[in-house]
Tab-separated table of C-alpha atoms in Angstrom:
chain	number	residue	atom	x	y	z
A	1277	UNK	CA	-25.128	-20.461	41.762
A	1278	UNK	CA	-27.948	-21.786	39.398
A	1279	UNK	CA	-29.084	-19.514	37.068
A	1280	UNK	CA	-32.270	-20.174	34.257
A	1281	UNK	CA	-28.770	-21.208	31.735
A	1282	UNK	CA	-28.901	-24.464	34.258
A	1283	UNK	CA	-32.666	-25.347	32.546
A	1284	UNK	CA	-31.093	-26.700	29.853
A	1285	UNK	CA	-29.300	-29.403	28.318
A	1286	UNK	CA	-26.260	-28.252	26.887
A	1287	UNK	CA	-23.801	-28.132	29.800
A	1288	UNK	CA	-19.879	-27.608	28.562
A	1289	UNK	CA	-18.634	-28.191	32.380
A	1290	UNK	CA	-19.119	-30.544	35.639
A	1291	UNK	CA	-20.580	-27.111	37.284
A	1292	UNK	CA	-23.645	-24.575	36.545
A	1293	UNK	CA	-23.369	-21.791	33.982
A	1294	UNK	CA	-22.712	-19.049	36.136
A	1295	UNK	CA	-18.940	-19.300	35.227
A	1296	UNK	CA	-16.332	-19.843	32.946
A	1297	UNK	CA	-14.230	-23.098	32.267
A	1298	UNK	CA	-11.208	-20.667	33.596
A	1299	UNK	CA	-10.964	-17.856	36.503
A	1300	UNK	CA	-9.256	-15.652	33.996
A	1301	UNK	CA	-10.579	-11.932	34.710
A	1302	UNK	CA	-10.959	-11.347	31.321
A	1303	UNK	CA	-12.215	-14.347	29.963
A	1304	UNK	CA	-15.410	-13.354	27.132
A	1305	UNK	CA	-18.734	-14.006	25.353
A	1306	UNK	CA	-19.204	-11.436	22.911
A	1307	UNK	CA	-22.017	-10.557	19.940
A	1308	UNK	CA	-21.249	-7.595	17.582
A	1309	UNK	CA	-23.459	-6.735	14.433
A	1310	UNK	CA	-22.354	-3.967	11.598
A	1311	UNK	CA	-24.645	-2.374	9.209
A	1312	UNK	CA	-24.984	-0.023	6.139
A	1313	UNK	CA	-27.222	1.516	3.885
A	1314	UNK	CA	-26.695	0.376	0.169
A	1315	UNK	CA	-25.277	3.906	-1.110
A	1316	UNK	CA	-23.163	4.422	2.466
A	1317	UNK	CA	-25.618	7.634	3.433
A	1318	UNK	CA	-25.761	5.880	6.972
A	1319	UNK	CA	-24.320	3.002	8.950
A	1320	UNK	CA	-24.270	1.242	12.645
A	1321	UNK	CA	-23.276	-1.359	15.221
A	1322	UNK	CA	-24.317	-2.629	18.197
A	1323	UNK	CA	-22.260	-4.649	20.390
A	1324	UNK	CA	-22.953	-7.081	23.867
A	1325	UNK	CA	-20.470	-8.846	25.514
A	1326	UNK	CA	-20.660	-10.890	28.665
A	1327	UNK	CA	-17.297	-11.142	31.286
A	1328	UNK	CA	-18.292	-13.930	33.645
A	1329	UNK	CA	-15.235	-13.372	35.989
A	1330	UNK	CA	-15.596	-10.179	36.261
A	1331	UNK	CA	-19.304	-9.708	37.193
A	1332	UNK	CA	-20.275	-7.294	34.404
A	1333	UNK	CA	-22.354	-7.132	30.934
A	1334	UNK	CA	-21.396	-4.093	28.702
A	1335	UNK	CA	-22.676	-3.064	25.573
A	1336	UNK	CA	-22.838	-0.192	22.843
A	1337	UNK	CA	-24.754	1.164	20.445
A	1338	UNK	CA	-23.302	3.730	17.578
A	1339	UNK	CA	-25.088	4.924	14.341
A	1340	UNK	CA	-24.180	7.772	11.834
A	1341	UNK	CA	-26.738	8.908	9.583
A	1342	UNK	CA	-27.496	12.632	8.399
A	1343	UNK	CA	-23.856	13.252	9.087
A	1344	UNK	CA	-23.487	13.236	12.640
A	1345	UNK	CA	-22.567	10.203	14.239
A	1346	UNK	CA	-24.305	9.079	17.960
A	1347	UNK	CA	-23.224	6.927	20.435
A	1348	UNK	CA	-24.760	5.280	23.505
A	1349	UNK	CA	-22.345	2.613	26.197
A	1350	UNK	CA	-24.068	0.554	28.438
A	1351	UNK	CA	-22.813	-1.227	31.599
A	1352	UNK	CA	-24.578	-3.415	34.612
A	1353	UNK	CA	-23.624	-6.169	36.922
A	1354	UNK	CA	-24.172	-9.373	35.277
A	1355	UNK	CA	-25.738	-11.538	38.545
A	1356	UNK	CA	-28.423	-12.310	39.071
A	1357	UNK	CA	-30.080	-11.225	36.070
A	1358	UNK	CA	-28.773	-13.510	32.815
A	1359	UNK	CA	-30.491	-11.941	29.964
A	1360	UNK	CA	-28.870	-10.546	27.051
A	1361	UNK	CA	-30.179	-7.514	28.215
A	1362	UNK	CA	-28.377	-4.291	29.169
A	1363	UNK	CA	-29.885	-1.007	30.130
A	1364	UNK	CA	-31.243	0.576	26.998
A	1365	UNK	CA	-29.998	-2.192	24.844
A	1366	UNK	CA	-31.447	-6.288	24.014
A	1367	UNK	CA	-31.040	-9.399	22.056
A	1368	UNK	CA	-33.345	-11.561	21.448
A	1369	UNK	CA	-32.911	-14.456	19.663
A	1370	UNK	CA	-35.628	-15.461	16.704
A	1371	UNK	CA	-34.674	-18.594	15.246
A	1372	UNK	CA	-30.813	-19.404	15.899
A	1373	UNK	CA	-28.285	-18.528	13.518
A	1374	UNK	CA	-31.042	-17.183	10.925
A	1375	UNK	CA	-32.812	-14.239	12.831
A	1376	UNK	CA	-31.850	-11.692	15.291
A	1377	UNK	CA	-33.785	-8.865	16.574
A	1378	UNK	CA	-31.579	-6.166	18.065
A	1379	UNK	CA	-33.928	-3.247	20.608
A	1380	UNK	CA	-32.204	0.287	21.478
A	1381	UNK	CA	-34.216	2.401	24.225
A	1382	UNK	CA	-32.737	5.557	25.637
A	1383	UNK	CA	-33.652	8.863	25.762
A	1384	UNK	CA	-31.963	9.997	22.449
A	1385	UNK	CA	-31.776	6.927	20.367
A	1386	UNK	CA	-35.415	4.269	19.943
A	1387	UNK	CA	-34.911	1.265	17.206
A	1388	UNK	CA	-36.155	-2.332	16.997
A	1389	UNK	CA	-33.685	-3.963	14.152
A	1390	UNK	CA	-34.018	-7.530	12.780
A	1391	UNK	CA	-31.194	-8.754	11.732
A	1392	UNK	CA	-31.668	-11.942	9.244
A	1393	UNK	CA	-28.880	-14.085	7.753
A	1394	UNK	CA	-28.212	-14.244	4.017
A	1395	UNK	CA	-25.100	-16.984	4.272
A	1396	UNK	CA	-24.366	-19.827	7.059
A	1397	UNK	CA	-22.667	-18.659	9.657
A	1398	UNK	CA	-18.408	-19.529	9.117
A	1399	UNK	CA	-16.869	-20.686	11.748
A	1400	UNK	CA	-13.218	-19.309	11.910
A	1401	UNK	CA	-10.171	-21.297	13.020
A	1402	UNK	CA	-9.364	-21.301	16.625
A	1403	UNK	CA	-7.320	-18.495	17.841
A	1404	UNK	CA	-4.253	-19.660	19.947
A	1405	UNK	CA	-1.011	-16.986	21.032
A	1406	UNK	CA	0.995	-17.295	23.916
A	1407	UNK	CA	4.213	-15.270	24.462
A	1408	UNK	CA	7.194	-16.738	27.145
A	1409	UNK	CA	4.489	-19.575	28.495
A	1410	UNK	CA	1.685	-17.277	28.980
A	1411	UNK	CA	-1.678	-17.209	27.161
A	1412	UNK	CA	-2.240	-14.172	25.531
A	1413	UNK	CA	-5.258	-15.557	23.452
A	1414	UNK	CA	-7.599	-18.739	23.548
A	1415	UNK	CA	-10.589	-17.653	21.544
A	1416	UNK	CA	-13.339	-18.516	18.821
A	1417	UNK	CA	-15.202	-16.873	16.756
A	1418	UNK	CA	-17.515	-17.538	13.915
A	1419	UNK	CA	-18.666	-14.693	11.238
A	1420	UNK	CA	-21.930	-14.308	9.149
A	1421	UNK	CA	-23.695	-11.749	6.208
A	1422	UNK	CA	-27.293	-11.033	6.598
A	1423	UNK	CA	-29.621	-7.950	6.282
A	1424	UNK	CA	-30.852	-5.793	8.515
A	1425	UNK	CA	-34.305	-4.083	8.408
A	1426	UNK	CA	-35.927	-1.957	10.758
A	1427	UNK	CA	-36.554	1.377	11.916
A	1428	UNK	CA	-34.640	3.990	14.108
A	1429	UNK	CA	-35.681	7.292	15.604
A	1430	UNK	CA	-32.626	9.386	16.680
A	1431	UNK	CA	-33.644	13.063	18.728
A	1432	UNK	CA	-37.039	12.785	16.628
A	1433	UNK	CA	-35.437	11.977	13.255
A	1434	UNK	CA	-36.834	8.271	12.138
A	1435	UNK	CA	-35.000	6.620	10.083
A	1436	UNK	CA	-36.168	3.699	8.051
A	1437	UNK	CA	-33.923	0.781	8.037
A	1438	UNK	CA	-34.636	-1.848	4.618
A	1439	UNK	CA	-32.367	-4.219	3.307
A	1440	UNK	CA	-29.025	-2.619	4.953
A	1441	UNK	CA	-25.810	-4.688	4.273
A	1442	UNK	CA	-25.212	-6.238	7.331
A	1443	UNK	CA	-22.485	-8.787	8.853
A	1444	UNK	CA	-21.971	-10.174	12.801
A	1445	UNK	CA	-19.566	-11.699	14.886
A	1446	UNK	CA	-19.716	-13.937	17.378
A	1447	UNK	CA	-16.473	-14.445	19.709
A	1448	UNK	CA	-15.673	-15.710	22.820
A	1449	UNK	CA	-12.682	-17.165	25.339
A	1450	UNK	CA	-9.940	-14.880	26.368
A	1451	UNK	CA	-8.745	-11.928	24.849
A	1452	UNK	CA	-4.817	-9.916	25.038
């Protein structure tokens, strides 16, 4: 099936994007950002990750600041609808591997969050394992330290995000 992925140029496979290069059900593409305030009063992360073979986009969002700790998990059905979107949580890319703005929109928990590299992005080795002739992982990954600025509003409460320590991951492939 063609999806708006096929407008490009950067094809990995003989087919359209709508897949994986295997049919393995677990098979990945996963984003995951961390961040703190400078004196550890308050923290977060916010995770998306994308399982081709099994239909699905999931994501979460979880902050802890005045010190209670809130969560939100998000799931939909990843076809037809390709965005790295997913209910009350988005990523947009700014400028690729420099800027990132992260949204959260539920009923509890509002934030827009830009998330802006500090270092290159450092891409780790790849990760191989298999265990009596089965694969148990075929992954990569590449990590990278930034900032993150923005502002939350949990129940009411706003909290002002500025200059937050702030790291991401970026993995994908197949997973034990």
């Amino acid at each position: 099936m063609l999806t708006t992925l096929d407008d490009c140029l950067w094809h990995q496979l003989p087919t359209s994007c709508d897949h994986g290069g295997t049919s393995y059900p677990r098979f990945f593409d996963r984003l995951w950002f961390a961040a703190s305030d400078l004196n550890g009063a308050a923290a977060l992360q916010f995770t998306m990750g994308v399982y081709q073979n099994m239909n699905v986009v999931d994501g979460g969002f979880v902050v802890i600041a005045g010190g209670r700790q809130h969560n939100l998990r998000v799931s939909r059905q990843l076809r037809p609808d390709y965005a790295m979107a997913c209910e009350a949580l988005r990523i947009e890319v700014i400028e690729p591997m420099r800027r990132i703005r992260l949204y959260i929109d539920s009923d509890t928990i509002k934030g827009q969050l830009d998330w802006t590299a500090i270092l290159p992005p450092q891409e780790e080795p790849q990760h191989y394992r298999r265990l009596r002739g089965r694969v148990l992982e075929d992954y990569s990954r590449y990590d990278q330290i930034g900032e993150c600025a923005g502002r939350l509003e949990i129940d009411g409460t706003k909290i002002d995000v500025e200059n937050w320590w702030a790291c991401r991951d970026h993995s994908w492939g197949i997973r034990e």
